Amino acid sequence: EEGDPLVAAALASIPQGARTNGVATVSDLETRHAAAAYEAMRRTLVPTDGILAAVPPLFREVLGSARARVAKAAEWVGVQDLEGSAQQILKRSMELLRTGAVAASVECLGQLDGRAAQAMSGWVEEARRRMVVLQALSVLQAQAHTLDTPYTPYSPTPH
């Protein structure tokens, strides 16, 4: 219906970038999550305190990358979580994503902090953009269905 405020609100909620470029598919999100999660894990493995805090940042980053490769290799051979909760959160988030539960995956990542959270922030933004667009489409579909359904006034039957 022309001038429908619900339709206007749903359309206005769609981010401009999503209007022009679309949004990531769940498959795209899985691929990007894996890359971002690796970077998040790598960042959690970069030493920032203790004796290694005096080491130049570039060398700490290299050490973090080497530790991440070891952690990834250990995961491939079945060694349990080497770095505890950040790695567990990242794994759980991916498991949720693989079931199609994008919102639950994003919520799970809300438990991350520091450098790991920063590494996942772009992915979280991309996932949220997808959720906003799907929500808007759901509202538009519901409104279109309502407009296609003929109106039947309620008339109580007399007793």
PDB file of C-alpha atoms in Angstrom:
ATOM      1  CA  GLU A   1       0.000   0.000   0.000  1.00  0.00           C
ATOM      2  CA  GLU A   2       1.366   3.407  -0.985  1.00  0.00           C
ATOM      3  CA  GLY A   3       2.659   5.400   1.955  1.00  0.00           C
ATOM      4  CA  ASP A   4       2.509   2.429   4.319  1.00  0.00           C
ATOM      5  CA  PRO A   5       4.552   3.461   7.395  1.00  0.00           C
ATOM      6  CA  LEU A   6       5.453  -0.152   8.212  1.00  0.00           C
ATOM      7  CA  VAL A   7       6.895  -0.678   4.737  1.00  0.00           C
ATOM      8  CA  ALA A   8       8.741   2.642   4.947  1.00  0.00           C
ATOM      9  CA  ALA A   9      10.230   1.714   8.343  1.00  0.00           C
ATOM     10  CA  ALA A  10      11.319  -1.719   7.115  1.00  0.00           C
ATOM     11  CA  LEU A  11      12.976  -0.232   4.027  1.00  0.00           C
ATOM     12  CA  ALA A  12      14.658   2.501   6.075  1.00  0.00           C
ATOM     13  CA  SER A  13      16.174  -0.112   8.410  1.00  0.00           C
ATOM     14  CA  ILE A  14      18.153  -1.697   5.568  1.00  0.00           C
ATOM     15  CA  PRO A  15      21.730  -0.353   5.650  1.00  0.00           C
ATOM     16  CA  GLN A  16      22.786   1.575   2.546  1.00  0.00           C
ATOM     17  CA  GLY A  17      25.705  -0.776   1.883  1.00  0.00           C
ATOM     18  CA  ALA A  18      23.340  -3.740   1.915  1.00  0.00           C
ATOM     19  CA  ARG A  19      21.060  -1.985  -0.560  1.00  0.00           C
ATOM     20  CA  THR A  20      23.825  -1.553  -3.087  1.00  0.00           C
ATOM     21  CA  ASN A  21      26.064  -4.585  -2.388  1.00  0.00           C
ATOM     22  CA  GLY A  22      23.712  -7.115  -0.822  1.00  0.00           C
ATOM     23  CA  VAL A  23      24.624  -9.154   2.249  1.00  0.00           C
ATOM     24  CA  ALA A  24      26.766 -12.196   2.879  1.00  0.00           C
ATOM     25  CA  THR A  25      25.239 -15.643   2.589  1.00  0.00           C
ATOM     26  CA  VAL A  26      25.564 -18.045   5.510  1.00  0.00           C
ATOM     27  CA  SER A  27      28.233 -19.851   3.489  1.00  0.00           C
ATOM     28  CA  ASP A  28      30.116 -16.555   3.019  1.00  0.00           C
ATOM     29  CA  LEU A  29      29.821 -15.900   6.740  1.00  0.00           C
ATOM     30  CA  GLU A  30      31.239 -19.356   7.535  1.00  0.00           C
ATOM     31  CA  THR A  31      34.260 -18.748   5.314  1.00  0.00           C
ATOM     32  CA  ARG A  32      34.877 -15.285   6.725  1.00  0.00           C
ATOM     33  CA  HIS A  33      34.289 -16.497  10.298  1.00  0.00           C
ATOM     34  CA  ALA A  34      37.035 -19.102   9.901  1.00  0.00           C
ATOM     35  CA  ALA A  35      39.534 -16.480   8.730  1.00  0.00           C
ATOM     36  CA  ALA A  36      38.546 -13.958  11.403  1.00  0.00           C
ATOM     37  CA  ALA A  37      38.577 -16.637  14.123  1.00  0.00           C
ATOM     38  CA  TYR A  38      42.098 -17.649  13.138  1.00  0.00           C
ATOM     39  CA  GLU A  39      43.168 -14.005  13.423  1.00  0.00           C
ATOM     40  CA  ALA A  40      41.380 -13.700  16.781  1.00  0.00           C
ATOM     41  CA  MET A  41      43.137 -16.808  18.051  1.00  0.00           C
ATOM     42  CA  ARG A  42      46.457 -15.500  16.755  1.00  0.00           C
ATOM     43  CA  ARG A  43      45.919 -12.233  18.580  1.00  0.00           C
ATOM     44  CA  THR A  44      45.193 -14.024  21.844  1.00  0.00           C
ATOM     45  CA  LEU A  45      48.514 -15.824  21.442  1.00  0.00           C
ATOM     46  CA  VAL A  46      50.571 -12.642  20.981  1.00  0.00           C
ATOM     47  CA  PRO A  47      52.381 -12.020  24.275  1.00  0.00           C
ATOM     48  CA  THR A  48      51.564  -8.578  25.700  1.00  0.00           C
ATOM     49  CA  ASP A  49      52.903  -8.861  29.230  1.00  0.00           C
ATOM     50  CA  GLY A  50      55.600 -10.527  31.255  1.00  0.00           C
ATOM     51  CA  ILE A  51      59.159 -10.826  30.038  1.00  0.00           C
ATOM     52  CA  LEU A  52      58.080 -10.761  26.389  1.00  0.00           C
ATOM     53  CA  ALA A  53      56.470  -7.317  26.800  1.00  0.00           C
ATOM     54  CA  ALA A  54      59.947  -5.820  26.281  1.00  0.00           C
ATOM     55  CA  VAL A  55      60.305  -7.580  22.920  1.00  0.00           C
ATOM     56  CA  PRO A  56      59.574  -5.327  19.912  1.00  0.00           C
ATOM     57  CA  PRO A  57      55.918  -5.564  18.751  1.00  0.00           C
ATOM     58  CA  LEU A  58      56.819  -7.054  15.349  1.00  0.00           C
ATOM     59  CA  PHE A  59      58.574  -9.990  17.017  1.00  0.00           C
ATOM     60  CA  ARG A  60      55.638 -10.507  19.390  1.00  0.00           C
ATOM     61  CA  GLU A  61      53.293 -10.619  16.382  1.00  0.00           C
ATOM     62  CA  VAL A  62      55.536 -13.185  14.679  1.00  0.00           C
ATOM     63  CA  LEU A  63      55.582 -15.240  17.888  1.00  0.00           C
ATOM     64  CA  GLY A  64      51.770 -15.025  18.081  1.00  0.00           C
ATOM     65  CA  SER A  65      51.498 -16.225  14.482  1.00  0.00           C
ATOM     66  CA  ALA A  66      53.822 -19.152  15.158  1.00  0.00           C
ATOM     67  CA  ARG A  67      51.863 -20.076  18.293  1.00  0.00           C
ATOM     68  CA  ALA A  68      48.611 -19.881  16.301  1.00  0.00           C
ATOM     69  CA  ARG A  69      49.997 -22.262  13.672  1.00  0.00           C
ATOM     70  CA  VAL A  70      50.986 -24.694  16.421  1.00  0.00           C
ATOM     71  CA  ALA A  71      47.531 -24.384  18.000  1.00  0.00           C
ATOM     72  CA  LYS A  72      45.860 -24.985  14.625  1.00  0.00           C
ATOM     73  CA  ALA A  73      48.077 -28.020  13.967  1.00  0.00           C
ATOM     74  CA  ALA A  74      47.335 -29.343  17.444  1.00  0.00           C
ATOM     75  CA  GLU A  75      43.607 -28.949  16.766  1.00  0.00           C
ATOM     76  CA  TRP A  76      43.987 -31.024  13.589  1.00  0.00           C
ATOM     77  CA  VAL A  77      45.463 -33.920  15.539  1.00  0.00           C
ATOM     78  CA  GLY A  78      42.846 -33.726  18.273  1.00  0.00           C
ATOM     79  CA  VAL A  79      44.649 -31.860  21.048  1.00  0.00           C
ATOM     80  CA  GLN A  80      42.135 -30.064  23.245  1.00  0.00           C
ATOM     81  CA  ASP A  81      41.834 -26.262  23.549  1.00  0.00           C
ATOM     82  CA  LEU A  82      45.282 -24.824  24.071  1.00  0.00           C
ATOM     83  CA  GLU A  83      44.252 -21.335  25.062  1.00  0.00           C
ATOM     84  CA  GLY A  84      41.031 -21.899  26.962  1.00  0.00           C
ATOM     85  CA  SER A  85      37.963 -19.778  26.749  1.00  0.00           C
ATOM     86  CA  ALA A  86      38.675 -17.553  23.705  1.00  0.00           C
ATOM     87  CA  GLN A  87      39.310 -20.604  21.547  1.00  0.00           C
ATOM     88  CA  GLN A  88      36.251 -22.356  22.989  1.00  0.00           C
ATOM     89  CA  ILE A  89      34.064 -19.317  22.275  1.00  0.00           C
ATOM     90  CA  LEU A  90      35.324 -19.153  18.689  1.00  0.00           C
ATOM     91  CA  LYS A  91      34.665 -22.851  18.149  1.00  0.00           C
ATOM     92  CA  ARG A  92      31.183 -22.653  19.681  1.00  0.00           C
ATOM     93  CA  SER A  93      30.358 -19.641  17.528  1.00  0.00           C
ATOM     94  CA  MET A  94      31.376 -21.550  14.388  1.00  0.00           C
ATOM     95  CA  GLU A  95      29.337 -24.579  15.457  1.00  0.00           C
ATOM     96  CA  LEU A  96      26.278 -22.358  15.856  1.00  0.00           C
ATOM     97  CA  LEU A  97      26.916 -20.700  12.502  1.00  0.00           C
ATOM     98  CA  ARG A  98      27.150 -24.076  10.760  1.00  0.00           C
ATOM     99  CA  THR A  99      23.616 -24.838  11.961  1.00  0.00           C
ATOM    100  CA  GLY A 100      22.426 -21.545  10.449  1.00  0.00           C
ATOM    101  CA  ALA A 101      22.055 -19.847  13.844  1.00  0.00           C
ATOM    102  CA  VAL A 102      23.673 -16.537  12.860  1.00  0.00           C
ATOM    103  CA  ALA A 103      22.173 -14.558  15.758  1.00  0.00           C
ATOM    104  CA  ALA A 104      23.275 -17.163  18.315  1.00  0.00           C
ATOM    105  CA  SER A 105      26.769 -17.163  16.794  1.00  0.00           C
ATOM    106  CA  VAL A 106      26.971 -13.369  17.129  1.00  0.00           C
ATOM    107  CA  GLU A 107      25.659 -13.563  20.696  1.00  0.00           C
ATOM    108  CA  CYS A 108      28.280 -16.191  21.546  1.00  0.00           C
ATOM    109  CA  LEU A 109      31.057 -13.909  20.269  1.00  0.00           C
ATOM    110  CA  GLY A 110      29.810 -11.249  22.681  1.00  0.00           C
ATOM    111  CA  GLN A 111      31.723 -13.180  25.339  1.00  0.00           C
ATOM    112  CA  LEU A 112      35.057 -12.296  23.715  1.00  0.00           C
ATOM    113  CA  ASP A 113      37.059  -9.325  24.877  1.00  0.00           C
ATOM    114  CA  GLY A 114      40.238  -7.498  23.989  1.00  0.00           C
ATOM    115  CA  ARG A 115      42.134  -8.300  20.836  1.00  0.00           C
ATOM    116  CA  ALA A 116      40.051 -11.378  20.026  1.00  0.00           C
ATOM    117  CA  ALA A 117      36.838  -9.320  20.087  1.00  0.00           C
ATOM    118  CA  GLN A 118      38.503  -6.678  17.943  1.00  0.00           C
ATOM    119  CA  ALA A 119      39.536  -9.318  15.383  1.00  0.00           C
ATOM    120  CA  MET A 120      35.940 -10.582  15.134  1.00  0.00           C
ATOM    121  CA  SER A 121      34.301  -7.129  15.057  1.00  0.00           C
ATOM    122  CA  GLY A 122      34.176  -6.859  11.259  1.00  0.00           C
ATOM    123  CA  TRP A 123      32.599 -10.294  10.978  1.00  0.00           C
ATOM    124  CA  VAL A 124      30.075  -9.461  13.704  1.00  0.00           C
ATOM    125  CA  GLU A 125      29.117  -6.289  11.845  1.00  0.00           C
ATOM    126  CA  GLU A 126      28.669  -8.252   8.617  1.00  0.00           C
ATOM    127  CA  ALA A 127      26.524 -10.882  10.360  1.00  0.00           C
ATOM    128  CA  ARG A 128      24.391  -8.193  12.010  1.00  0.00           C
ATOM    129  CA  ARG A 129      23.875  -6.498   8.651  1.00  0.00           C
ATOM    130  CA  ARG A 130      22.540  -9.807   7.308  1.00  0.00           C
ATOM    131  CA  MET A 131      20.218 -10.169  10.302  1.00  0.00           C
ATOM    132  CA  VAL A 132      18.857  -6.625   9.861  1.00  0.00           C
ATOM    133  CA  VAL A 133      18.133  -7.230   6.179  1.00  0.00           C
ATOM    134  CA  LEU A 134      16.424 -10.565   6.875  1.00  0.00           C
ATOM    135  CA  GLN A 135      14.322  -8.919   9.594  1.00  0.00           C
ATOM    136  CA  ALA A 136      13.268  -6.162   7.178  1.00  0.00           C
ATOM    137  CA  LEU A 137      12.410  -8.733   4.509  1.00  0.00           C
ATOM    138  CA  SER A 138      10.345 -10.682   7.021  1.00  0.00           C
ATOM    139  CA  VAL A 139       8.369  -7.553   7.885  1.00  0.00           C
ATOM    140  CA  LEU A 140       7.871  -6.744   4.198  1.00  0.00           C
ATOM    141  CA  GLN A 141       6.711 -10.295   3.421  1.00  0.00           C
ATOM    142  CA  ALA A 142       4.283 -10.261   6.347  1.00  0.00           C
ATOM    143  CA  GLN A 143       2.903  -6.900   5.246  1.00  0.00           C
ATOM    144  CA  ALA A 144       2.566  -8.075   1.630  1.00  0.00           C
ATOM    145  CA  HIS A 145       0.704 -11.169   2.835  1.00  0.00           C
ATOM    146  CA  THR A 146      -1.594  -8.994   4.930  1.00  0.00           C
ATOM    147  CA  LEU A 147      -2.360  -6.773   1.956  1.00  0.00           C
ATOM    148  CA  ASP A 148      -3.075  -9.818  -0.265  1.00  0.00           C
ATOM    149  CA  THR A 149      -5.487 -11.330   2.245  1.00  0.00           C
ATOM    150  CA  PRO A 150      -9.032 -10.070   1.761  1.00  0.00           C
ATOM    151  CA  TYR A 151     -10.456  -8.217   4.731  1.00  0.00           C
ATOM    152  CA  THR A 152     -13.287 -10.041   6.477  1.00  0.00           C
ATOM    153  CA  PRO A 153     -15.032  -7.954   9.107  1.00  0.00           C
ATOM    154  CA  TYR A 154     -15.745  -9.724  12.361  1.00  0.00           C
ATOM    155  CA  SER A 155     -19.418 -10.267  12.885  1.00  0.00           C
ATOM    156  CA  PRO A 156     -20.410 -12.088  16.027  1.00  0.00           C
ATOM    157  CA  THR A 157     -23.209 -14.551  15.653  1.00  0.00           C
ATOM    158  CA  PRO A 158     -26.371 -13.664  17.552  1.00  0.00           C
ATOM    159  CA  HIS A 159     -27.340 -15.888  20.490  1.00  0.00           C
TER     160      HIS A 159
END
